[in-house]
Amino acid sequence: MELRMTTTFPDVSISTERLVLRPFESADVPAYTEMMNDEMVTAWTSAPHPFTTADAARWVGRAAPAVRREGRGIVFAVTEFLTQRLVGTVRLHDTDWRILAVRAEYATAPWARGEGYATESMLAVAQWLFRDQKFERLELRTAADNTAAQQVAQKMGCISEGVLRNAWIARTRTEDGGWTDIRTDLIVWSLLPEDLEGVGEQLADAGGYATYTDWR
């Protein structure tokens, strides 16, 4: 008989020179609400739209902590080290504890784009995942027309493995200013521990990363 064991990621904060990736706090609700109502976030995610303060409070207070507690993955609020403002989010989910593989999603707030924060935060998470947690595979999926997300995957050193045809529902603006669903392909990317060699130097040059347990 196969033995099953519930496993969870530790409750940690990951720090780079510019960023702190930590669990969400109630103080993040206003900024998270604003970020999730941004047009690019609305277009490429399955988040409710409009995204209300109640939606944000539910995510911050219950849904995000449950991802880690139930062993499904872990959610990070990405914040600037100096200002402490929320600049994005990284979520690991669909964790397979037997083969040590997990899927990642990321989003950047509109007021923080163009700074390289998505790449920096994802590299920090990947290094923590491979070096500290001994994982063997990180997977990303990007919509076919989401070039910004694809650029992050490429800068991280991810390898494109193929296309899942007609596998996602994105949203696009209508003539009257509303939104409508559209089907799209997904590009599958993967990152393995050996893929970080060289690419990880980008983070090392910026001072590396540190992790803190029991960060509160």
PDB file of C-alpha atoms in Angstrom:
ATOM      1  CA  MET A   1       0.000   0.000   0.000  1.00  0.00           C
ATOM      2  CA  GLU A   2       1.326   3.430  -0.942  1.00  0.00           C
ATOM      3  CA  LEU A   3       2.093   5.644   2.031  1.00  0.00           C
ATOM      4  CA  ARG A   4       1.067   9.285   1.732  1.00  0.00           C
ATOM      5  CA  MET A   5       2.531  12.068   3.822  1.00  0.00           C
ATOM      6  CA  THR A   6       1.316  15.654   3.955  1.00  0.00           C
ATOM      7  CA  THR A   7       4.242  17.999   3.414  1.00  0.00           C
ATOM      8  CA  THR A   8       4.326  21.769   3.587  1.00  0.00           C
ATOM      9  CA  PHE A   9       6.770  24.513   2.774  1.00  0.00           C
ATOM     10  CA  PRO A  10       8.205  26.379   5.786  1.00  0.00           C
ATOM     11  CA  ASP A  11       6.749  29.762   6.726  1.00  0.00           C
ATOM     12  CA  VAL A  12       9.600  31.884   5.412  1.00  0.00           C
ATOM     13  CA  SER A  13      10.543  35.273   4.063  1.00  0.00           C
ATOM     14  CA  ILE A  14      13.037  35.515   1.188  1.00  0.00           C
ATOM     15  CA  SER A  15      15.163  38.636   0.893  1.00  0.00           C
ATOM     16  CA  THR A  16      17.210  40.006  -2.013  1.00  0.00           C
ATOM     17  CA  GLU A  17      19.050  43.327  -2.181  1.00  0.00           C
ATOM     18  CA  ARG A  18      15.933  45.151  -3.401  1.00  0.00           C
ATOM     19  CA  LEU A  19      13.025  42.928  -2.402  1.00  0.00           C
ATOM     20  CA  VAL A  20      11.445  41.052   0.466  1.00  0.00           C
ATOM     21  CA  LEU A  21       9.144  38.150  -0.381  1.00  0.00           C
ATOM     22  CA  ARG A  22       6.926  37.404   2.611  1.00  0.00           C
ATOM     23  CA  PRO A  23       3.457  36.143   3.516  1.00  0.00           C
ATOM     24  CA  PHE A  24       0.621  38.558   2.843  1.00  0.00           C
ATOM     25  CA  GLU A  25      -0.538  40.834   5.652  1.00  0.00           C
ATOM     26  CA  SER A  26      -3.848  42.605   6.214  1.00  0.00           C
ATOM     27  CA  ALA A  27      -2.126  45.924   5.449  1.00  0.00           C
ATOM     28  CA  ASP A  28      -1.559  44.671   1.876  1.00  0.00           C
ATOM     29  CA  VAL A  29      -5.288  44.569   1.068  1.00  0.00           C
ATOM     30  CA  PRO A  30      -5.626  48.081  -0.495  1.00  0.00           C
ATOM     31  CA  ALA A  31      -2.542  47.753  -2.711  1.00  0.00           C
ATOM     32  CA  TYR A  32      -3.409  44.173  -3.652  1.00  0.00           C
ATOM     33  CA  THR A  33      -6.926  45.228  -4.633  1.00  0.00           C
ATOM     34  CA  GLU A  34      -5.533  47.970  -6.866  1.00  0.00           C
ATOM     35  CA  MET A  35      -2.941  45.644  -8.416  1.00  0.00           C
ATOM     36  CA  MET A  36      -5.487  42.942  -9.234  1.00  0.00           C
ATOM     37  CA  ASN A  37      -7.722  45.458 -11.036  1.00  0.00           C
ATOM     38  CA  ASP A  38      -4.915  46.457 -13.398  1.00  0.00           C
ATOM     39  CA  GLU A  39      -5.713  45.739 -17.053  1.00  0.00           C
ATOM     40  CA  MET A  40      -2.763  43.397 -17.632  1.00  0.00           C
ATOM     41  CA  VAL A  41      -3.554  41.385 -14.516  1.00  0.00           C
ATOM     42  CA  THR A  42      -7.215  41.196 -15.519  1.00  0.00           C
ATOM     43  CA  ALA A  43      -6.319  40.109 -19.051  1.00  0.00           C
ATOM     44  CA  TRP A  44      -3.945  37.275 -18.171  1.00  0.00           C
ATOM     45  CA  THR A  45      -5.256  35.832 -14.896  1.00  0.00           C
ATOM     46  CA  SER A  46      -8.440  34.129 -13.816  1.00  0.00           C
ATOM     47  CA  ALA A  47      -8.961  36.516 -10.892  1.00  0.00           C
ATOM     48  CA  PRO A  48     -12.482  37.932 -10.482  1.00  0.00           C
ATOM     49  CA  HIS A  49     -13.155  41.243 -12.205  1.00  0.00           C
ATOM     50  CA  PRO A  50     -13.799  43.682 -10.799  1.00  0.00           C
ATOM     51  CA  PHE A  51     -11.583  42.532  -7.919  1.00  0.00           C
ATOM     52  CA  THR A  52     -13.108  43.885  -4.735  1.00  0.00           C
ATOM     53  CA  THR A  53     -11.660  44.721  -1.349  1.00  0.00           C
ATOM     54  CA  ALA A  54     -13.594  41.733  -0.024  1.00  0.00           C
ATOM     55  CA  ASP A  55     -11.880  39.495  -2.614  1.00  0.00           C
ATOM     56  CA  ALA A  56      -8.486  40.795  -1.500  1.00  0.00           C
ATOM     57  CA  ALA A  57      -9.263  40.388   2.193  1.00  0.00           C
ATOM     58  CA  ARG A  58     -10.437  36.819   1.576  1.00  0.00           C
ATOM     59  CA  TRP A  59      -7.232  36.004  -0.320  1.00  0.00           C
ATOM     60  CA  VAL A  60      -4.919  37.624   2.222  1.00  0.00           C
ATOM     61  CA  GLY A  61      -6.682  36.300   5.300  1.00  0.00           C
ATOM     62  CA  ARG A  62      -7.731  32.793   4.275  1.00  0.00           C
ATOM     63  CA  ALA A  63      -6.948  31.552   0.775  1.00  0.00           C
ATOM     64  CA  ALA A  64      -3.240  32.423   0.553  1.00  0.00           C
ATOM     65  CA  PRO A  65      -2.289  30.973   3.983  1.00  0.00           C
ATOM     66  CA  ALA A  66      -4.280  27.818   3.166  1.00  0.00           C
ATOM     67  CA  VAL A  67      -2.124  27.164   0.083  1.00  0.00           C
ATOM     68  CA  ARG A  68       0.898  26.571   2.339  1.00  0.00           C
ATOM     69  CA  ARG A  69      -0.950  25.033   5.277  1.00  0.00           C
ATOM     70  CA  GLU A  70      -2.611  22.395   3.087  1.00  0.00           C
ATOM     71  CA  GLY A  71       0.634  21.466   1.314  1.00  0.00           C
ATOM     72  CA  ARG A  72      -0.440  22.765  -2.088  1.00  0.00           C
ATOM     73  CA  GLY A  73       2.351  25.340  -2.403  1.00  0.00           C
ATOM     74  CA  ILE A  74       3.189  28.765  -0.997  1.00  0.00           C
ATOM     75  CA  VAL A  75       2.247  32.384  -1.736  1.00  0.00           C
ATOM     76  CA  PHE A  76       4.591  35.359  -1.430  1.00  0.00           C
ATOM     77  CA  ALA A  77       3.820  39.055  -1.370  1.00  0.00           C
ATOM     78  CA  VAL A  78       6.693  40.759  -3.204  1.00  0.00           C
ATOM     79  CA  THR A  79       7.631  44.044  -1.514  1.00  0.00           C
ATOM     80  CA  GLU A  80      10.337  46.649  -1.938  1.00  0.00           C
ATOM     81  CA  PHE A  81      12.989  46.441   0.765  1.00  0.00           C
ATOM     82  CA  LEU A  82      13.313  50.215   1.200  1.00  0.00           C
ATOM     83  CA  THR A  83       9.697  51.351   0.900  1.00  0.00           C
ATOM     84  CA  GLN A  84       7.927  48.116   1.965  1.00  0.00           C
ATOM     85  CA  ARG A  85       5.292  48.760  -0.717  1.00  0.00           C
ATOM     86  CA  LEU A  86       3.690  45.807  -2.475  1.00  0.00           C
ATOM     87  CA  VAL A  87       5.089  45.397  -5.996  1.00  0.00           C
ATOM     88  CA  GLY A  88       3.877  41.954  -6.977  1.00  0.00           C
ATOM     89  CA  THR A  89       3.151  38.396  -6.006  1.00  0.00           C
ATOM     90  CA  VAL A  90       4.614  34.928  -6.595  1.00  0.00           C
ATOM     91  CA  ARG A  91       2.581  31.766  -6.066  1.00  0.00           C
ATOM     92  CA  LEU A  92       3.818  28.171  -6.126  1.00  0.00           C
ATOM     93  CA  HIS A  93       1.032  25.631  -6.564  1.00  0.00           C
ATOM     94  CA  ASP A  94       0.203  22.135  -7.813  1.00  0.00           C
ATOM     95  CA  THR A  95       3.114  20.844  -5.739  1.00  0.00           C
ATOM     96  CA  ASP A  96       4.088  17.202  -6.278  1.00  0.00           C
ATOM     97  CA  TRP A  97       6.025  16.195  -3.177  1.00  0.00           C
ATOM     98  CA  ARG A  98       7.008  12.802  -4.587  1.00  0.00           C
ATOM     99  CA  ILE A  99       8.760  14.064  -7.697  1.00  0.00           C
ATOM    100  CA  LEU A 100       9.634  17.429  -6.080  1.00  0.00           C
ATOM    101  CA  ALA A 101       8.067  19.562  -8.794  1.00  0.00           C
ATOM    102  CA  VAL A 102       5.905  22.677  -8.580  1.00  0.00           C
ATOM    103  CA  ARG A 103       4.271  25.244 -10.854  1.00  0.00           C
ATOM    104  CA  ALA A 104       4.762  29.005 -10.462  1.00  0.00           C
ATOM    105  CA  GLU A 105       2.679  32.067 -11.287  1.00  0.00           C
ATOM    106  CA  TYR A 106       3.713  35.690 -10.893  1.00  0.00           C
ATOM    107  CA  ALA A 107       2.265  39.148 -11.335  1.00  0.00           C
ATOM    108  CA  THR A 108       3.743  42.625 -11.063  1.00  0.00           C
ATOM    109  CA  ALA A 109       1.914  45.752  -9.929  1.00  0.00           C
ATOM    110  CA  PRO A 110       1.574  48.434 -12.641  1.00  0.00           C
ATOM    111  CA  TRP A 111       3.487  50.950 -10.510  1.00  0.00           C
ATOM    112  CA  ALA A 112       6.507  48.629 -10.347  1.00  0.00           C
ATOM    113  CA  ARG A 113       6.906  47.422 -13.929  1.00  0.00           C
ATOM    114  CA  GLY A 114      10.128  47.942 -15.830  1.00  0.00           C
ATOM    115  CA  GLU A 115      12.325  47.450 -12.751  1.00  0.00           C
ATOM    116  CA  GLY A 116      13.094  43.752 -13.254  1.00  0.00           C
ATOM    117  CA  TYR A 117      11.253  42.831 -10.075  1.00  0.00           C
ATOM    118  CA  ALA A 118       9.465  39.807 -11.568  1.00  0.00           C
ATOM    119  CA  THR A 119      12.711  38.225 -12.740  1.00  0.00           C
ATOM    120  CA  GLU A 120      14.507  39.031  -9.488  1.00  0.00           C
ATOM    121  CA  SER A 121      11.737  37.619  -7.308  1.00  0.00           C
ATOM    122  CA  MET A 122      11.338  34.485  -9.416  1.00  0.00           C
ATOM    123  CA  LEU A 123      15.089  33.819  -9.409  1.00  0.00           C
ATOM    124  CA  ALA A 124      15.134  34.195  -5.636  1.00  0.00           C
ATOM    125  CA  VAL A 125      12.243  31.746  -5.270  1.00  0.00           C
ATOM    126  CA  ALA A 126      13.890  29.298  -7.682  1.00  0.00           C
ATOM    127  CA  GLN A 127      17.179  29.366  -5.779  1.00  0.00           C
ATOM    128  CA  TRP A 128      15.382  28.852  -2.476  1.00  0.00           C
ATOM    129  CA  LEU A 129      13.306  26.062  -3.981  1.00  0.00           C
ATOM    130  CA  PHE A 130      16.260  24.182  -5.463  1.00  0.00           C
ATOM    131  CA  ARG A 131      18.939  24.801  -2.839  1.00  0.00           C
ATOM    132  CA  ASP A 132      16.973  24.872   0.414  1.00  0.00           C
ATOM    133  CA  GLN A 133      13.962  22.708  -0.429  1.00  0.00           C
ATOM    134  CA  LYS A 134      15.826  20.306  -2.764  1.00  0.00           C
ATOM    135  CA  PHE A 135      13.193  20.513  -5.510  1.00  0.00           C
ATOM    136  CA  GLU A 136      14.010  19.207  -8.978  1.00  0.00           C
ATOM    137  CA  ARG A 137      11.618  21.067 -11.298  1.00  0.00           C
ATOM    138  CA  LEU A 138       9.900  24.447 -11.518  1.00  0.00           C
ATOM    139  CA  GLU A 139       7.262  24.872 -14.226  1.00  0.00           C
ATOM    140  CA  LEU A 140       5.716  28.014 -15.677  1.00  0.00           C
ATOM    141  CA  ARG A 141       2.902  28.449 -18.182  1.00  0.00           C
ATOM    142  CA  THR A 142       2.454  31.671 -20.123  1.00  0.00           C
ATOM    143  CA  ALA A 143      -0.362  32.657 -22.455  1.00  0.00           C
ATOM    144  CA  ALA A 144       0.729  32.774 -26.081  1.00  0.00           C
ATOM    145  CA  ASP A 145       0.346  36.562 -26.375  1.00  0.00           C
ATOM    146  CA  ASN A 146       1.641  37.441 -22.913  1.00  0.00           C
ATOM    147  CA  THR A 147       5.084  38.559 -24.060  1.00  0.00           C
ATOM    148  CA  ALA A 148       5.971  40.190 -20.729  1.00  0.00           C
ATOM    149  CA  ALA A 149       5.576  36.892 -18.859  1.00  0.00           C
ATOM    150  CA  GLN A 150       7.531  35.082 -21.566  1.00  0.00           C
ATOM    151  CA  GLN A 151      10.412  37.542 -21.229  1.00  0.00           C
ATOM    152  CA  VAL A 152      10.598  36.833 -17.494  1.00  0.00           C
ATOM    153  CA  ALA A 153      10.780  33.090 -18.182  1.00  0.00           C
ATOM    154  CA  GLN A 154      13.552  33.622 -20.729  1.00  0.00           C
ATOM    155  CA  LYS A 155      15.565  35.905 -18.448  1.00  0.00           C
ATOM    156  CA  MET A 156      15.361  33.282 -15.707  1.00  0.00           C
ATOM    157  CA  GLY A 157      16.898  30.732 -18.034  1.00  0.00           C
ATOM    158  CA  CYS A 158      13.741  28.632 -18.432  1.00  0.00           C
ATOM    159  CA  ILE A 159      13.512  26.165 -21.309  1.00  0.00           C
ATOM    160  CA  SER A 160      10.424  26.203 -23.538  1.00  0.00           C
ATOM    161  CA  GLU A 161       9.046  22.672 -23.673  1.00  0.00           C
ATOM    162  CA  GLY A 162       6.060  23.057 -25.972  1.00  0.00           C
ATOM    163  CA  VAL A 163       2.531  24.377 -26.330  1.00  0.00           C
ATOM    164  CA  LEU A 164      -0.710  23.368 -24.677  1.00  0.00           C
ATOM    165  CA  ARG A 165      -3.189  24.215 -27.426  1.00  0.00           C
ATOM    166  CA  ASN A 166      -6.386  26.075 -26.596  1.00  0.00           C
ATOM    167  CA  ALA A 167      -5.690  25.446 -22.911  1.00  0.00           C
ATOM    168  CA  TRP A 168      -6.443  28.790 -21.257  1.00  0.00           C
ATOM    169  CA  ILE A 169      -9.122  31.458 -21.149  1.00  0.00           C
ATOM    170  CA  ALA A 170      -7.766  34.992 -21.180  1.00  0.00           C
ATOM    171  CA  ARG A 171      -9.716  38.264 -21.361  1.00  0.00           C
ATOM    172  CA  THR A 172      -9.651  41.097 -23.864  1.00  0.00           C
ATOM    173  CA  ARG A 173     -11.256  44.513 -24.047  1.00  0.00           C
ATOM    174  CA  THR A 174     -14.441  44.955 -26.041  1.00  0.00           C
ATOM    175  CA  GLU A 175     -15.381  48.023 -28.073  1.00  0.00           C
ATOM    176  CA  ASP A 176     -17.682  49.261 -25.328  1.00  0.00           C
ATOM    177  CA  GLY A 177     -14.855  49.112 -22.745  1.00  0.00           C
ATOM    178  CA  GLY A 178     -15.921  45.862 -21.128  1.00  0.00           C
ATOM    179  CA  TRP A 179     -14.185  42.494 -21.093  1.00  0.00           C
ATOM    180  CA  THR A 180     -14.808  39.277 -22.971  1.00  0.00           C
ATOM    181  CA  ASP A 181     -13.231  35.829 -22.678  1.00  0.00           C
ATOM    182  CA  ILE A 182     -10.931  34.484 -25.399  1.00  0.00           C
ATOM    183  CA  ARG A 183      -9.308  31.077 -25.671  1.00  0.00           C
ATOM    184  CA  THR A 184      -5.539  30.937 -26.042  1.00  0.00           C
ATOM    185  CA  ASP A 185      -2.606  28.537 -26.109  1.00  0.00           C
ATOM    186  CA  LEU A 186      -0.217  28.141 -23.184  1.00  0.00           C
ATOM    187  CA  ILE A 187       3.555  27.925 -23.592  1.00  0.00           C
ATOM    188  CA  VAL A 188       5.104  25.512 -21.075  1.00  0.00           C
ATOM    189  CA  TRP A 189       8.463  26.447 -19.564  1.00  0.00           C
ATOM    190  CA  SER A 190      10.637  24.548 -17.108  1.00  0.00           C
ATOM    191  CA  LEU A 191      13.586  25.351 -14.903  1.00  0.00           C
ATOM    192  CA  LEU A 192      15.833  22.671 -13.376  1.00  0.00           C
ATOM    193  CA  PRO A 193      18.582  23.187 -10.783  1.00  0.00           C
ATOM    194  CA  GLU A 194      21.332  22.978 -13.414  1.00  0.00           C
ATOM    195  CA  ASP A 195      19.608  25.658 -15.502  1.00  0.00           C
ATOM    196  CA  LEU A 196      20.334  28.220 -12.780  1.00  0.00           C
ATOM    197  CA  GLU A 197      24.084  27.962 -13.276  1.00  0.00           C
ATOM    198  CA  GLY A 198      25.225  31.287 -14.693  1.00  0.00           C
ATOM    199  CA  VAL A 199      21.732  32.759 -14.702  1.00  0.00           C
ATOM    200  CA  GLY A 200      21.712  32.744 -10.904  1.00  0.00           C
ATOM    201  CA  GLU A 201      24.767  34.978 -10.955  1.00  0.00           C
ATOM    202  CA  GLN A 202      22.398  37.849 -11.758  1.00  0.00           C
ATOM    203  CA  LEU A 203      21.019  37.499  -8.267  1.00  0.00           C
ATOM    204  CA  ALA A 204      24.394  36.834  -6.684  1.00  0.00           C
ATOM    205  CA  ASP A 205      25.723  40.056  -8.199  1.00  0.00           C
ATOM    206  CA  ALA A 206      22.829  41.846  -6.505  1.00  0.00           C
ATOM    207  CA  GLY A 207      23.809  40.459  -3.119  1.00  0.00           C
ATOM    208  CA  GLY A 208      22.209  37.022  -3.281  1.00  0.00           C
ATOM    209  CA  TYR A 209      19.237  36.096  -1.176  1.00  0.00           C
ATOM    210  CA  ALA A 210      18.537  35.192   2.409  1.00  0.00           C
ATOM    211  CA  THR A 211      15.675  33.318   4.041  1.00  0.00           C
ATOM    212  CA  TYR A 212      14.132  33.900   7.420  1.00  0.00           C
ATOM    213  CA  THR A 213      11.879  31.455   9.220  1.00  0.00           C
ATOM    214  CA  ASP A 214       9.376  32.575  11.813  1.00  0.00           C
ATOM    215  CA  TRP A 215       9.781  35.959  10.127  1.00  0.00           C
ATOM    216  CA  ARG A 216       7.165  37.700  12.244  1.00  0.00           C
TER     217      ARG A 216
END
